[in-house]
Amino acid sequence: MKRWWMLALGVNAHAGVTLGLFGLPLVMPEIQRHFGVSLPVAGIIANASAVGILAALVAWGALADRHGERIVLGAGVGLAAVLFAAASRVESAWGVAVLLALAGAAGSAAMVGGGRIVLRWFRPPERGVAMGVRQVSFTLGMAVSAFTLPPVAAAYGLPGVLLVCAGVSLLAAVLAAIFLTEPPHEAAGQGAAPAGSPYRQPALWRVHATSALHVVPQIVVTTYGVTCLVELYGWDAVSAGRLFGVAAIGGAAVRVAAGRWSDRVGLRMRPLLLITFANVVVLLLLVAGTLTRTWPGPVMLALAAVMTVAGNGLAYLAAGELAGPAWAGRVLGTHNTVQNTVSLAAIPLTGVLMESAGFWAGFAAGLACTLLSVPVVPWRNERARRG
């Protein structure tokens, strides 16, 4: 049972900091109003944490490999809480963006540490479910964001939103710092470390590339979905946020189910390939619905919010397993760095595309990236993991 308690602490740390790192796009209308900026600029501010995440992930991974999760999660998430609180006191748009970027650098510790908990505390037949639960941290954080941040924004504005993010992150950091421990020797030593760098394996590069392509539709839907419902379909921001909150709960369930499926078949990449095919269908219908401004648009937005995150845990787990225990922190840090690099580029580019051609065009870009990922998924030579 102790391994599940450790996982719960990792999930809590990641979910808590997710409000500030990834939940701000849910209050994009308030960001636009507060600073008087355009949609692409509001998108950059809401996702400014990605810059810091990009800079710090590999370093946090190396620190976790050397010192363990307790110090990394406690210090990183705690510092992020301080920076969110500081951002609530700043009036300049770019000043807030800088502080959010620094918070991203600090809070990204939770993105690496939680994955190492799965790899070090769980055996291969349990890791799919465990990683699915670990990945629920993101969707749980997004669900809390969706139900909490839009009403807070309506009542207290952007400063209130940032203070909520600070409080939740601080609580998560304190719990991690007090209760996290290292695994027993026999659990931590599972699996042989690769001889030399794991990047000698082409499959690891392909796993990174697959996730980089898959993150585009995910970031487009989560960043601009609420704004699309408000501007294209006339929804109010709170109702739109609640729809994405329900979708986040659905995404959490789907991630755990995907992990269970992966454990049963002993494979990571073949289930991911089938999820990719399902995402192609969902995104195609989303593009059609938003292009014609018909009812499938909101339905497919909600479904896309569920399905585009469904395979994240499988790719993340595959990267960690290919890395081995000695390299897990650095490889998982690199994996998330690749994803955040692509996200950082995709947010303003798709924002400009949507402003010039319509929301459907941004979703079409996500569809194109999903189609491109199909031949990249390294499923052909994967061996089943049974023990």
Short mmCIF file of C-alpha atoms in Angstrom, two decimals:
data_model
loop_
_atom_site.label_atom_id
_atom_site.label_comp_id
_atom_site.label_asym_id
_atom_site.label_seq_id
_atom_site.Cartn_x
_atom_site.Cartn_y
_atom_site.Cartn_z
CA MET A 1 0.00 0.00 0.00
CA LYS A 2 2.88 2.38 0.67
CA ARG A 3 3.66 2.64 -3.05
CA TRP A 4 0.12 3.92 -3.68
CA TRP A 5 0.50 6.50 -0.90
CA MET A 6 3.73 7.72 -2.50
CA LEU A 7 1.97 7.89 -5.86
CA ALA A 8 -0.89 9.85 -4.28
CA LEU A 9 1.57 12.43 -2.97
CA GLY A 10 3.11 12.77 -6.44
CA VAL A 11 -0.35 13.09 -8.01
CA ASN A 12 -1.31 15.74 -5.45
CA ALA A 13 1.84 17.78 -6.09
CA HIS A 14 1.38 17.71 -9.85
CA ALA A 15 -2.38 18.38 -9.68
CA GLY A 16 -1.88 21.28 -7.30
CA VAL A 17 0.69 23.09 -9.41
CA THR A 18 -1.30 22.34 -12.60
CA LEU A 19 -3.81 25.05 -11.70
CA GLY A 20 -1.21 27.74 -12.19
CA LEU A 21 0.88 26.09 -14.89
CA PHE A 22 -1.90 24.94 -17.22
CA GLY A 23 -5.23 26.18 -15.88
CA LEU A 24 -4.95 29.85 -16.83
CA PRO A 25 -6.20 29.35 -20.44
CA LEU A 26 -9.58 28.62 -18.84
CA VAL A 27 -9.75 32.29 -17.82
CA MET A 28 -8.49 33.69 -21.12
CA PRO A 29 -11.48 36.05 -21.50
CA GLU A 30 -10.55 37.58 -18.11
CA ILE A 31 -6.88 37.83 -19.13
CA GLN A 32 -7.90 39.67 -22.31
CA ARG A 33 -10.16 42.00 -20.31
CA HIS A 34 -7.67 42.57 -17.47
CA PHE A 35 -4.76 43.53 -19.72
CA GLY A 36 -6.67 44.70 -22.81
CA VAL A 37 -4.75 42.40 -25.18
CA SER A 38 -5.56 40.35 -28.28
CA LEU A 39 -6.30 36.62 -28.30
CA PRO A 40 -2.75 35.50 -29.33
CA VAL A 41 -1.14 37.73 -26.67
CA ALA A 42 -3.55 36.45 -24.02
CA GLY A 43 -2.64 32.93 -25.11
CA ILE A 44 1.06 33.70 -24.59
CA ILE A 45 0.42 35.13 -21.10
CA ALA A 46 -1.81 32.21 -20.09
CA ASN A 47 0.84 29.74 -21.21
CA ALA A 48 3.94 31.70 -20.16
CA SER A 49 4.78 28.94 -17.69
CA ALA A 50 5.74 26.77 -20.67
CA VAL A 51 8.88 28.90 -21.16
CA GLY A 52 10.09 28.12 -17.66
CA ILE A 53 9.06 24.49 -17.92
CA LEU A 54 11.08 24.21 -21.10
CA ALA A 55 14.18 25.59 -19.41
CA ALA A 56 14.08 23.56 -16.20
CA LEU A 57 12.70 20.07 -16.82
CA VAL A 58 15.95 18.29 -17.63
CA ALA A 59 17.70 19.94 -14.68
CA TRP A 60 14.93 18.83 -12.31
CA GLY A 61 15.20 15.33 -13.78
CA ALA A 62 18.93 15.20 -13.08
CA LEU A 63 18.34 16.45 -9.51
CA ALA A 64 15.63 13.83 -8.97
CA ASP A 65 17.96 11.08 -10.24
CA ARG A 66 20.57 12.21 -7.72
CA HIS A 67 18.53 13.35 -4.69
CA GLY A 68 15.07 11.79 -5.03
CA GLU A 69 11.54 13.18 -5.27
CA ARG A 70 11.06 14.60 -1.77
CA ILE A 71 13.47 17.52 -2.07
CA VAL A 72 12.62 18.17 -5.72
CA LEU A 73 8.84 18.26 -5.28
CA GLY A 74 8.85 20.15 -1.99
CA ALA A 75 11.24 22.86 -3.14
CA GLY A 76 10.00 23.22 -6.72
CA VAL A 77 6.25 23.34 -6.07
CA GLY A 78 6.76 25.51 -2.97
CA LEU A 79 8.73 28.08 -4.96
CA ALA A 80 6.04 28.05 -7.66
CA ALA A 81 3.46 28.94 -4.99
CA VAL A 82 5.52 31.99 -3.95
CA LEU A 83 5.80 33.14 -7.58
CA PHE A 84 2.06 32.78 -8.24
CA ALA A 85 1.40 34.94 -5.18
CA ALA A 86 3.90 37.52 -6.41
CA ALA A 87 2.25 37.59 -9.86
CA SER A 88 -1.09 38.46 -8.23
CA ARG A 89 0.43 41.76 -7.08
CA VAL A 90 1.82 42.82 -10.49
CA GLU A 91 -0.17 44.96 -12.95
CA SER A 92 2.07 44.74 -16.01
CA ALA A 93 1.07 42.04 -18.52
CA TRP A 94 4.67 41.16 -19.31
CA GLY A 95 5.64 41.31 -15.64
CA VAL A 96 3.00 38.69 -14.91
CA ALA A 97 4.22 36.65 -17.88
CA VAL A 98 7.79 36.66 -16.53
CA LEU A 99 6.68 35.57 -13.06
CA LEU A 100 4.53 32.82 -14.58
CA ALA A 101 7.51 31.64 -16.60
CA LEU A 102 9.60 31.47 -13.41
CA ALA A 103 6.75 29.60 -11.70
CA GLY A 104 6.77 27.15 -14.60
CA ALA A 105 10.49 26.56 -14.11
CA ALA A 106 9.94 25.86 -10.41
CA GLY A 107 6.71 23.89 -10.65
CA SER A 108 7.94 21.64 -13.46
CA ALA A 109 9.68 19.63 -10.72
CA ALA A 110 6.33 17.87 -10.18
CA MET A 111 6.19 16.79 -13.82
CA VAL A 112 9.40 14.77 -13.47
CA GLY A 113 9.17 13.55 -9.90
CA GLY A 114 5.76 11.92 -10.25
CA GLY A 115 6.89 9.81 -13.19
CA ARG A 116 9.93 8.54 -11.32
CA ILE A 117 7.69 7.40 -8.47
CA VAL A 118 5.89 5.05 -10.87
CA LEU A 119 9.10 3.66 -12.35
CA ARG A 120 10.80 3.15 -8.98
CA TRP A 121 7.93 1.91 -6.81
CA PHE A 122 5.91 -0.23 -9.26
CA ARG A 123 6.63 -3.41 -11.20
CA PRO A 124 6.01 -3.52 -15.00
CA PRO A 125 2.59 -5.31 -14.82
CA GLU A 126 1.28 -2.48 -12.61
CA ARG A 127 2.93 0.47 -14.28
CA GLY A 128 0.29 1.14 -16.93
CA VAL A 129 -2.43 1.65 -14.34
CA ALA A 130 -0.03 3.47 -12.00
CA MET A 131 1.08 5.82 -14.77
CA GLY A 132 -2.55 6.31 -15.76
CA VAL A 133 -3.27 7.35 -12.17
CA ARG A 134 -0.18 9.54 -12.17
CA GLN A 135 -1.31 11.20 -15.40
CA VAL A 136 -4.69 11.82 -13.77
CA SER A 137 -2.82 14.51 -11.85
CA PHE A 138 -2.95 16.74 -14.91
CA THR A 139 -6.61 16.09 -15.67
CA LEU A 140 -7.51 16.37 -11.99
CA GLY A 141 -5.75 19.71 -11.82
CA MET A 142 -7.51 20.83 -14.98
CA ALA A 143 -10.88 19.69 -13.62
CA VAL A 144 -10.35 21.68 -10.42
CA SER A 145 -9.21 24.61 -12.56
CA ALA A 146 -12.29 24.42 -14.77
CA PHE A 147 -14.75 24.37 -11.88
CA THR A 148 -12.86 26.87 -9.71
CA LEU A 149 -10.93 29.43 -11.72
CA PRO A 150 -13.69 30.89 -13.99
CA PRO A 151 -16.00 31.67 -11.02
CA VAL A 152 -13.06 33.11 -9.09
CA ALA A 153 -12.13 35.22 -12.13
CA ALA A 154 -15.71 36.50 -12.38
CA ALA A 155 -15.78 37.45 -8.70
CA TYR A 156 -12.20 38.53 -7.93
CA GLY A 157 -10.47 38.97 -11.28
CA LEU A 158 -7.06 37.67 -12.31
CA PRO A 159 -5.35 38.48 -8.95
CA GLY A 160 -7.84 36.23 -7.17
CA VAL A 161 -7.15 33.43 -9.64
CA LEU A 162 -3.40 33.65 -9.06
CA LEU A 163 -3.82 33.63 -5.27
CA VAL A 164 -5.90 30.46 -5.49
CA CYS A 165 -3.16 28.86 -7.60
CA ALA A 166 -0.60 29.89 -4.98
CA GLY A 167 -2.55 28.44 -2.06
CA VAL A 168 -3.20 25.08 -3.69
CA SER A 169 0.45 24.75 -4.78
CA LEU A 170 1.74 25.60 -1.30
CA LEU A 171 -0.40 22.92 0.34
CA ALA A 172 0.78 20.31 -2.18
CA ALA A 173 4.43 21.25 -1.63
CA VAL A 174 4.18 20.95 2.15
CA LEU A 175 2.59 17.49 1.96
CA ALA A 176 5.27 16.25 -0.45
CA ALA A 177 8.12 17.64 1.64
CA ILE A 178 6.82 16.02 4.82
CA PHE A 179 5.66 12.59 3.67
CA LEU A 180 7.53 11.49 0.51
CA THR A 181 10.22 8.82 1.00
CA GLU A 182 12.56 6.80 -1.19
CA PRO A 183 11.53 3.28 -2.27
CA PRO A 184 13.09 0.18 -0.68
CA HIS A 185 16.21 -1.10 -2.42
CA GLU A 186 14.48 -4.04 -4.11
CA ALA A 187 11.80 -1.79 -5.68
CA ALA A 188 14.18 0.95 -6.74
CA GLY A 189 16.50 -1.49 -8.40
CA GLN A 190 14.00 -3.07 -10.72
CA GLY A 191 15.16 -3.32 -14.30
CA ALA A 192 18.69 -3.02 -15.56
CA ALA A 193 20.00 0.38 -16.47
CA PRO A 194 20.93 0.65 -20.13
CA ALA A 195 24.58 0.44 -21.11
CA GLY A 196 25.45 4.06 -21.83
CA SER A 197 22.92 6.54 -23.08
CA PRO A 198 19.40 5.21 -23.78
CA TYR A 199 19.30 7.56 -26.77
CA ARG A 200 21.14 4.91 -28.75
CA GLN A 201 17.68 3.39 -29.19
CA PRO A 202 15.77 4.85 -32.19
CA ALA A 203 12.50 3.90 -30.49
CA LEU A 204 13.09 6.46 -27.73
CA TRP A 205 13.47 9.27 -30.27
CA ARG A 206 10.25 8.14 -31.96
CA VAL A 207 8.38 8.13 -28.64
CA HIS A 208 9.50 11.73 -28.06
CA ALA A 209 8.45 12.69 -31.60
CA THR A 210 5.05 11.03 -31.23
CA SER A 211 4.30 12.98 -28.07
CA ALA A 212 5.50 16.21 -29.69
CA LEU A 213 2.97 15.77 -32.49
CA HIS A 214 0.18 14.68 -30.13
CA VAL A 215 0.59 17.71 -27.89
CA VAL A 216 -0.51 20.11 -30.67
CA PRO A 217 -4.21 19.14 -30.73
CA GLN A 218 -4.18 18.88 -26.94
CA ILE A 219 -2.79 22.37 -26.43
CA VAL A 220 -5.06 23.91 -29.07
CA VAL A 221 -8.19 22.42 -27.49
CA THR A 222 -7.24 23.29 -23.90
CA THR A 223 -5.97 26.80 -24.72
CA TYR A 224 -8.70 27.99 -27.07
CA GLY A 225 -11.64 25.68 -26.33
CA VAL A 226 -13.33 27.94 -23.77
CA THR A 227 -12.81 31.01 -25.96
CA CYS A 228 -14.26 29.12 -28.94
CA LEU A 229 -17.42 28.27 -27.01
CA VAL A 230 -17.76 31.88 -25.81
CA GLU A 231 -17.08 33.65 -29.12
CA LEU A 232 -18.35 31.15 -31.69
CA TYR A 233 -21.30 29.58 -29.87
CA GLY A 234 -22.28 32.34 -27.42
CA TRP A 235 -21.70 30.39 -24.21
CA ASP A 236 -20.88 32.21 -20.99
CA ALA A 237 -17.37 31.63 -19.66
CA VAL A 238 -18.45 29.81 -16.47
CA SER A 239 -20.59 27.28 -18.36
CA ALA A 240 -17.81 26.72 -20.88
CA GLY A 241 -15.35 26.15 -18.04
CA ARG A 242 -17.69 23.61 -16.46
CA LEU A 243 -17.92 21.68 -19.71
CA PHE A 244 -14.15 21.40 -19.77
CA GLY A 245 -14.20 20.40 -16.11
CA VAL A 246 -16.46 17.46 -16.92
CA ALA A 247 -14.24 16.64 -19.89
CA ALA A 248 -11.18 16.66 -17.63
CA ILE A 249 -12.84 14.10 -15.36
CA GLY A 250 -13.58 11.99 -18.43
CA GLY A 251 -9.95 12.37 -19.51
CA ALA A 252 -8.77 11.10 -16.13
CA ALA A 253 -10.93 7.99 -16.44
CA VAL A 254 -9.74 7.35 -19.99
CA ARG A 255 -6.07 7.65 -18.98
CA VAL A 256 -6.46 5.03 -16.26
CA ALA A 257 -8.40 2.77 -18.64
CA ALA A 258 -5.66 3.14 -21.26
CA GLY A 259 -3.07 2.20 -18.66
CA ARG A 260 -5.06 -0.88 -17.62
CA TRP A 261 -5.42 -1.90 -21.26
CA SER A 262 -1.68 -1.46 -21.73
CA ASP A 263 -0.90 -3.66 -18.69
CA ARG A 264 -3.23 -6.40 -19.89
CA VAL A 265 -1.64 -6.66 -23.32
CA GLY A 266 1.87 -5.92 -22.05
CA LEU A 267 2.36 -3.23 -24.71
CA ARG A 268 2.49 0.57 -24.68
CA MET A 269 2.71 1.64 -28.32
CA ARG A 270 0.02 -0.47 -29.98
CA PRO A 271 -2.72 0.89 -27.69
CA LEU A 272 -1.31 4.38 -28.33
CA LEU A 273 -1.61 3.83 -32.07
CA LEU A 274 -5.27 2.85 -31.77
CA ILE A 275 -5.95 5.89 -29.58
CA THR A 276 -4.31 8.01 -32.29
CA PHE A 277 -6.73 6.65 -34.90
CA ALA A 278 -9.66 7.52 -32.62
CA ASN A 279 -8.32 11.05 -32.22
CA VAL A 280 -8.17 11.49 -35.98
CA VAL A 281 -11.92 10.81 -36.18
CA VAL A 282 -12.76 13.13 -33.26
CA LEU A 283 -10.66 16.00 -34.60
CA LEU A 284 -12.07 15.61 -38.10
CA LEU A 285 -15.60 15.99 -36.71
CA LEU A 286 -14.46 18.94 -34.57
CA VAL A 287 -13.09 20.73 -37.62
CA ALA A 288 -16.32 20.09 -39.53
CA GLY A 289 -18.49 21.26 -36.63
CA THR A 290 -16.61 24.51 -35.99
CA LEU A 291 -16.28 25.26 -39.71
CA THR A 292 -20.07 25.06 -40.13
CA ARG A 293 -20.84 26.45 -36.64
CA THR A 294 -23.17 23.51 -35.97
CA TRP A 295 -23.90 21.46 -32.85
CA PRO A 296 -21.13 18.86 -33.34
CA GLY A 297 -18.62 21.61 -32.51
CA PRO A 298 -19.24 21.81 -28.72
CA VAL A 299 -19.75 18.05 -28.47
CA MET A 300 -16.48 17.31 -30.26
CA LEU A 301 -14.65 19.98 -28.27
CA ALA A 302 -15.58 18.13 -25.08
CA LEU A 303 -14.70 14.76 -26.60
CA ALA A 304 -11.41 16.09 -27.96
CA ALA A 305 -10.53 17.39 -24.47
CA VAL A 306 -10.98 13.81 -23.25
CA MET A 307 -9.34 11.89 -26.09
CA THR A 308 -6.32 14.06 -26.90
CA VAL A 309 -4.90 13.38 -23.42
CA ALA A 310 -5.76 9.67 -23.40
CA GLY A 311 -2.41 8.42 -24.67
CA ASN A 312 -0.08 10.77 -22.79
CA GLY A 313 0.61 8.29 -20.00
CA LEU A 314 1.48 5.48 -22.41
CA ALA A 315 4.11 7.54 -24.24
CA TYR A 316 5.50 8.92 -20.97
CA LEU A 317 5.74 5.43 -19.49
CA ALA A 318 7.35 4.02 -22.62
CA ALA A 319 10.01 6.74 -22.51
CA GLY A 320 10.77 5.98 -18.86
CA GLU A 321 10.95 2.23 -19.42
CA LEU A 322 13.27 2.65 -22.39
CA ALA A 323 15.46 4.91 -20.24
CA GLY A 324 15.87 2.54 -17.29
CA PRO A 325 16.09 3.58 -13.61
CA ALA A 326 19.45 5.34 -13.86
CA TRP A 327 18.32 7.69 -16.63
CA ALA A 328 14.60 7.98 -15.88
CA GLY A 329 14.59 11.53 -14.48
CA ARG A 330 16.66 12.98 -17.32
CA VAL A 331 14.75 11.17 -20.06
CA LEU A 332 11.35 12.08 -18.62
CA GLY A 333 12.56 15.66 -18.28
CA THR A 334 13.63 15.61 -21.92
CA HIS A 335 10.31 14.07 -22.94
CA ASN A 336 8.36 16.89 -21.31
CA THR A 337 10.82 19.46 -22.65
CA VAL A 338 10.13 18.32 -26.20
CA GLN A 339 6.39 18.54 -25.60
CA ASN A 340 6.62 22.00 -24.09
CA THR A 341 8.86 23.26 -26.89
CA VAL A 342 6.20 22.30 -29.40
CA SER A 343 3.44 23.73 -27.19
CA LEU A 344 5.24 27.04 -26.89
CA ALA A 345 5.44 27.36 -30.66
CA ALA A 346 1.93 26.04 -31.32
CA ILE A 347 0.06 28.42 -29.00
CA PRO A 348 0.75 31.74 -30.77
CA LEU A 349 0.83 30.18 -34.26
CA THR A 350 -2.56 28.54 -33.90
CA GLY A 351 -3.89 31.68 -32.20
CA VAL A 352 -2.93 33.76 -35.23
CA LEU A 353 -4.39 31.08 -37.50
CA MET A 354 -7.69 31.16 -35.63
CA GLU A 355 -7.90 34.94 -35.71
CA SER A 356 -7.26 35.05 -39.44
CA ALA A 357 -9.25 32.03 -40.66
CA GLY A 358 -11.46 30.92 -37.78
CA PHE A 359 -11.34 28.46 -34.90
CA TRP A 360 -11.69 25.51 -37.26
CA ALA A 361 -8.28 26.26 -38.78
CA GLY A 362 -6.47 25.84 -35.45
CA PHE A 363 -8.22 22.55 -34.84
CA ALA A 364 -7.29 21.49 -38.38
CA ALA A 365 -3.64 22.08 -37.51
CA GLY A 366 -4.07 19.69 -34.58
CA LEU A 367 -5.68 17.14 -36.89
CA ALA A 368 -2.75 17.41 -39.32
CA CYS A 369 -0.22 16.76 -36.55
CA THR A 370 -2.20 13.74 -35.36
CA LEU A 371 -2.19 12.29 -38.87
CA LEU A 372 1.56 12.89 -39.17
CA SER A 373 2.13 10.95 -35.93
CA VAL A 374 0.62 7.70 -37.23
CA PRO A 375 3.75 6.42 -39.02
CA VAL A 376 5.99 7.71 -36.22
CA VAL A 377 4.55 5.57 -33.39
CA PRO A 378 7.18 2.80 -32.81
CA TRP A 379 4.77 -0.13 -32.39
CA ARG A 380 6.09 -2.76 -34.80
CA ASN A 381 9.03 -4.17 -32.81
CA GLU A 382 7.73 -3.58 -29.30
CA ARG A 383 7.98 -6.60 -27.01
CA ALA A 384 5.28 -7.38 -24.49
CA ARG A 385 6.21 -6.71 -20.83
CA ARG A 386 4.95 -9.41 -18.51
CA GLY A 387 7.14 -9.29 -15.42
#
